[in-house]
Amino acid sequence: MVIIEHKIIREVPTLHIVKEQKMETQAPLIIFIHGFTSAKEHNLHFAYLLAEEGFRVILPDALYHGERNEGLKSNELNYKFWEIVLNNIKEIENIKEELVALGLADSERIGVVGTSMGGITTFGALTQYNWIKAAVSLMGCPNYEMFSRGIIHELKKNGERVPFTDEEIEQQITFLKRYDLSSQPEKLKHRPMMIWHGRFDEVVPFQYTYDFYQQIRPFYKGSEDLLKFIEDPKAGHKVSREGLIETVNWFKYHLAYD
């Protein structure tokens, strides 16, 4: 039986999903990061299937989301996007450290996955943490600079007043570059990486992600089975069931115990 437990980990509200018989034993760990304006509960279908395969799954609420909602208006939340992403990156390490210290997570078998903003977080986390052994990005973007400039462009085009000067925007983008996987693809270090993206994604541009995939393919020469790109030719900004099943299979193949 799969257990769903509400658990506070290092002050972060999370859902802890695992088979009952593995509640108190070490298991491969997967941290699943939700999307912008979403919440941890929205990815329970992923967590259930992963738990069925023997994983311990943690679904955290991102800053200003779910239980951490502070009642911000949508435009106020928009301007905190990168604060949320960078905080996600910091907090997934805290979560991992806590579970490893408790003997509940196998430090050699840890994966990170996310949808949309969570996929963006996943790409950024790969630039910071070698302990991530396998990763999946669903509708994410590794190119922080281009995506950030695209967001600002759209806001201005829609007539919104951007509460930052051009100088402040450039300072933020300069800071974000240290998390931009597209500018430092060598940090992947041949780790298993699966990418899923809908061709008609109207929120996170498909082309950024596809171009990145083409960029990193040479890094996986001779180990092509460690890199997978799935293009859904009909999908917009919503993960298909195929994306769900392929995510589970990816971690099952690369992280699960034999």
Short mmCIF file of N, CA and C in Angstrom, two decimals, residues 183-247:
data_model
loop_
_atom_site.label_atom_id
_atom_site.label_comp_id
_atom_site.label_asym_id
_atom_site.label_seq_id
_atom_site.Cartn_x
_atom_site.Cartn_y
_atom_site.Cartn_z
N SER A 183 24.51 27.53 -20.73
CA SER A 183 25.81 28.17 -20.88
C SER A 183 26.93 27.37 -20.23
N GLN A 184 26.58 26.27 -19.56
CA GLN A 184 27.58 25.41 -18.93
C GLN A 184 27.13 23.94 -18.98
N PRO A 185 26.86 23.44 -20.19
CA PRO A 185 26.32 22.09 -20.34
C PRO A 185 27.25 21.00 -19.84
N GLU A 186 28.54 21.31 -19.70
CA GLU A 186 29.49 20.31 -19.20
C GLU A 186 29.14 19.87 -17.78
N LYS A 187 28.34 20.68 -17.07
CA LYS A 187 27.97 20.34 -15.70
C LYS A 187 26.96 19.17 -15.64
N LEU A 188 26.43 18.78 -16.77
CA LEU A 188 25.59 17.59 -16.79
C LEU A 188 26.39 16.33 -16.43
N LYS A 189 27.65 16.30 -16.86
CA LYS A 189 28.56 15.21 -16.51
C LYS A 189 27.97 13.82 -16.83
N HIS A 190 27.36 13.71 -17.99
CA HIS A 190 26.81 12.43 -18.45
C HIS A 190 25.71 11.86 -17.55
N ARG A 191 25.11 12.68 -16.73
CA ARG A 191 24.03 12.17 -15.88
C ARG A 191 22.78 11.93 -16.72
N PRO A 192 22.01 10.90 -16.41
CA PRO A 192 20.79 10.62 -17.17
C PRO A 192 19.84 11.81 -17.14
N MET A 193 19.44 12.26 -18.34
CA MET A 193 18.60 13.45 -18.47
C MET A 193 17.50 13.18 -19.48
N MET A 194 16.24 13.29 -19.05
CA MET A 194 15.12 13.17 -19.96
C MET A 194 14.39 14.51 -20.02
N ILE A 195 14.00 14.89 -21.22
CA ILE A 195 13.30 16.15 -21.45
C ILE A 195 12.02 15.86 -22.21
N TRP A 196 10.90 16.38 -21.71
CA TRP A 196 9.62 16.27 -22.42
C TRP A 196 9.10 17.68 -22.65
N HIS A 197 8.61 17.93 -23.88
CA HIS A 197 8.07 19.26 -24.17
C HIS A 197 7.04 19.17 -25.29
N GLY A 198 5.95 19.89 -25.10
CA GLY A 198 4.93 19.97 -26.13
C GLY A 198 5.32 20.98 -27.21
N ARG A 199 5.11 20.59 -28.45
CA ARG A 199 5.51 21.44 -29.58
C ARG A 199 4.80 22.79 -29.55
N PHE A 200 3.57 22.82 -29.06
CA PHE A 200 2.78 24.04 -29.09
C PHE A 200 2.63 24.67 -27.70
N ASP A 201 3.66 24.53 -26.89
CA ASP A 201 3.66 25.13 -25.56
C ASP A 201 3.61 26.65 -25.69
N GLU A 202 2.57 27.24 -25.11
CA GLU A 202 2.37 28.68 -25.21
C GLU A 202 2.93 29.44 -24.01
N VAL A 203 3.52 28.70 -23.04
CA VAL A 203 4.03 29.33 -21.82
C VAL A 203 5.56 29.28 -21.76
N VAL A 204 6.11 28.09 -21.94
CA VAL A 204 7.57 27.91 -21.96
C VAL A 204 7.95 27.48 -23.38
N PRO A 205 8.64 28.33 -24.12
CA PRO A 205 8.90 28.04 -25.54
C PRO A 205 9.59 26.70 -25.78
N PHE A 206 9.00 25.92 -26.67
CA PHE A 206 9.55 24.63 -27.06
C PHE A 206 10.96 24.78 -27.65
N GLN A 207 11.16 25.82 -28.45
CA GLN A 207 12.41 25.94 -29.21
C GLN A 207 13.62 26.07 -28.31
N TYR A 208 13.50 26.80 -27.20
CA TYR A 208 14.63 26.93 -26.27
C TYR A 208 15.11 25.55 -25.82
N THR A 209 14.14 24.70 -25.48
CA THR A 209 14.47 23.39 -24.94
C THR A 209 15.03 22.47 -26.03
N TYR A 210 14.42 22.53 -27.19
CA TYR A 210 14.89 21.68 -28.29
C TYR A 210 16.31 22.08 -28.71
N ASP A 211 16.57 23.38 -28.78
CA ASP A 211 17.92 23.84 -29.13
C ASP A 211 18.94 23.37 -28.11
N PHE A 212 18.55 23.36 -26.84
CA PHE A 212 19.45 22.88 -25.79
C PHE A 212 19.74 21.39 -25.98
N TYR A 213 18.71 20.63 -26.29
CA TYR A 213 18.90 19.20 -26.53
C TYR A 213 19.91 18.97 -27.65
N GLN A 214 19.78 19.72 -28.73
CA GLN A 214 20.73 19.58 -29.83
C GLN A 214 22.13 19.99 -29.40
N GLN A 215 22.20 20.99 -28.52
CA GLN A 215 23.49 21.47 -28.01
C GLN A 215 24.21 20.40 -27.18
N ILE A 216 23.45 19.64 -26.37
CA ILE A 216 24.10 18.71 -25.45
C ILE A 216 24.27 17.30 -26.03
N ARG A 217 23.68 17.03 -27.16
CA ARG A 217 23.81 15.68 -27.73
C ARG A 217 25.26 15.22 -27.88
N PRO A 218 26.19 16.09 -28.33
CA PRO A 218 27.59 15.65 -28.45
C PRO A 218 28.20 15.22 -27.11
N PHE A 219 27.71 15.77 -26.01
CA PHE A 219 28.25 15.41 -24.70
C PHE A 219 27.89 13.97 -24.32
N TYR A 220 26.89 13.42 -24.99
CA TYR A 220 26.44 12.06 -24.68
C TYR A 220 26.83 11.06 -25.76
N LYS A 221 27.76 11.45 -26.61
CA LYS A 221 28.21 10.54 -27.65
C LYS A 221 28.81 9.29 -27.02
N GLY A 222 28.32 8.14 -27.43
CA GLY A 222 28.77 6.88 -26.85
C GLY A 222 27.94 6.42 -25.67
N SER A 223 27.11 7.32 -25.16
CA SER A 223 26.21 6.95 -24.05
C SER A 223 24.84 7.58 -24.31
N GLU A 224 24.37 7.37 -25.54
CA GLU A 224 23.12 7.99 -25.97
C GLU A 224 21.91 7.56 -25.14
N ASP A 225 22.01 6.41 -24.49
CA ASP A 225 20.88 5.93 -23.69
C ASP A 225 20.67 6.78 -22.43
N LEU A 226 21.61 7.66 -22.12
CA LEU A 226 21.50 8.52 -20.94
C LEU A 226 20.80 9.85 -21.23
N LEU A 227 20.46 10.08 -22.49
CA LEU A 227 19.81 11.33 -22.88
C LEU A 227 18.58 11.02 -23.73
N LYS A 228 17.45 11.62 -23.38
CA LYS A 228 16.23 11.38 -24.13
C LYS A 228 15.43 12.66 -24.25
N PHE A 229 14.99 12.95 -25.46
CA PHE A 229 14.13 14.11 -25.70
C PHE A 229 12.83 13.60 -26.31
N ILE A 230 11.72 13.96 -25.68
CA ILE A 230 10.41 13.56 -26.19
C ILE A 230 9.65 14.81 -26.60
N GLU A 231 9.37 14.91 -27.87
CA GLU A 231 8.56 16.02 -28.38
C GLU A 231 7.14 15.50 -28.61
N ASP A 232 6.19 16.17 -27.97
CA ASP A 232 4.79 15.85 -28.26
C ASP A 232 4.32 16.81 -29.35
N PRO A 233 4.04 16.30 -30.55
CA PRO A 233 3.73 17.17 -31.68
C PRO A 233 2.38 17.87 -31.58
N LYS A 234 1.56 17.49 -30.61
CA LYS A 234 0.23 18.09 -30.49
C LYS A 234 0.03 18.86 -29.19
N ALA A 235 0.89 18.66 -28.22
CA ALA A 235 0.66 19.19 -26.87
C ALA A 235 1.01 20.66 -26.74
N GLY A 236 0.28 21.33 -25.85
CA GLY A 236 0.61 22.68 -25.42
C GLY A 236 1.31 22.59 -24.08
N HIS A 237 0.86 23.43 -23.13
CA HIS A 237 1.52 23.46 -21.83
C HIS A 237 0.80 22.53 -20.86
N LYS A 238 0.84 21.27 -21.17
CA LYS A 238 0.24 20.25 -20.32
C LYS A 238 0.91 18.91 -20.62
N VAL A 239 1.38 18.25 -19.57
CA VAL A 239 2.08 16.97 -19.76
C VAL A 239 1.08 15.88 -20.10
N SER A 240 1.39 15.14 -21.13
CA SER A 240 0.52 14.04 -21.56
C SER A 240 0.74 12.81 -20.68
N ARG A 241 -0.14 11.83 -20.84
CA ARG A 241 0.05 10.57 -20.12
C ARG A 241 1.35 9.90 -20.55
N GLU A 242 1.70 10.04 -21.81
CA GLU A 242 2.98 9.48 -22.27
C GLU A 242 4.13 10.09 -21.47
N GLY A 243 4.07 11.41 -21.25
CA GLY A 243 5.11 12.07 -20.47
C GLY A 243 5.18 11.53 -19.06
N LEU A 244 4.02 11.26 -18.47
CA LEU A 244 3.95 10.67 -17.13
C LEU A 244 4.61 9.30 -17.10
N ILE A 245 4.20 8.42 -18.01
CA ILE A 245 4.73 7.05 -18.03
C ILE A 245 6.22 7.03 -18.34
N GLU A 246 6.65 7.88 -19.27
CA GLU A 246 8.07 7.93 -19.62
C GLU A 246 8.91 8.43 -18.44
N THR A 247 8.35 9.36 -17.66
CA THR A 247 9.07 9.84 -16.47
C THR A 247 9.29 8.71 -15.48
#
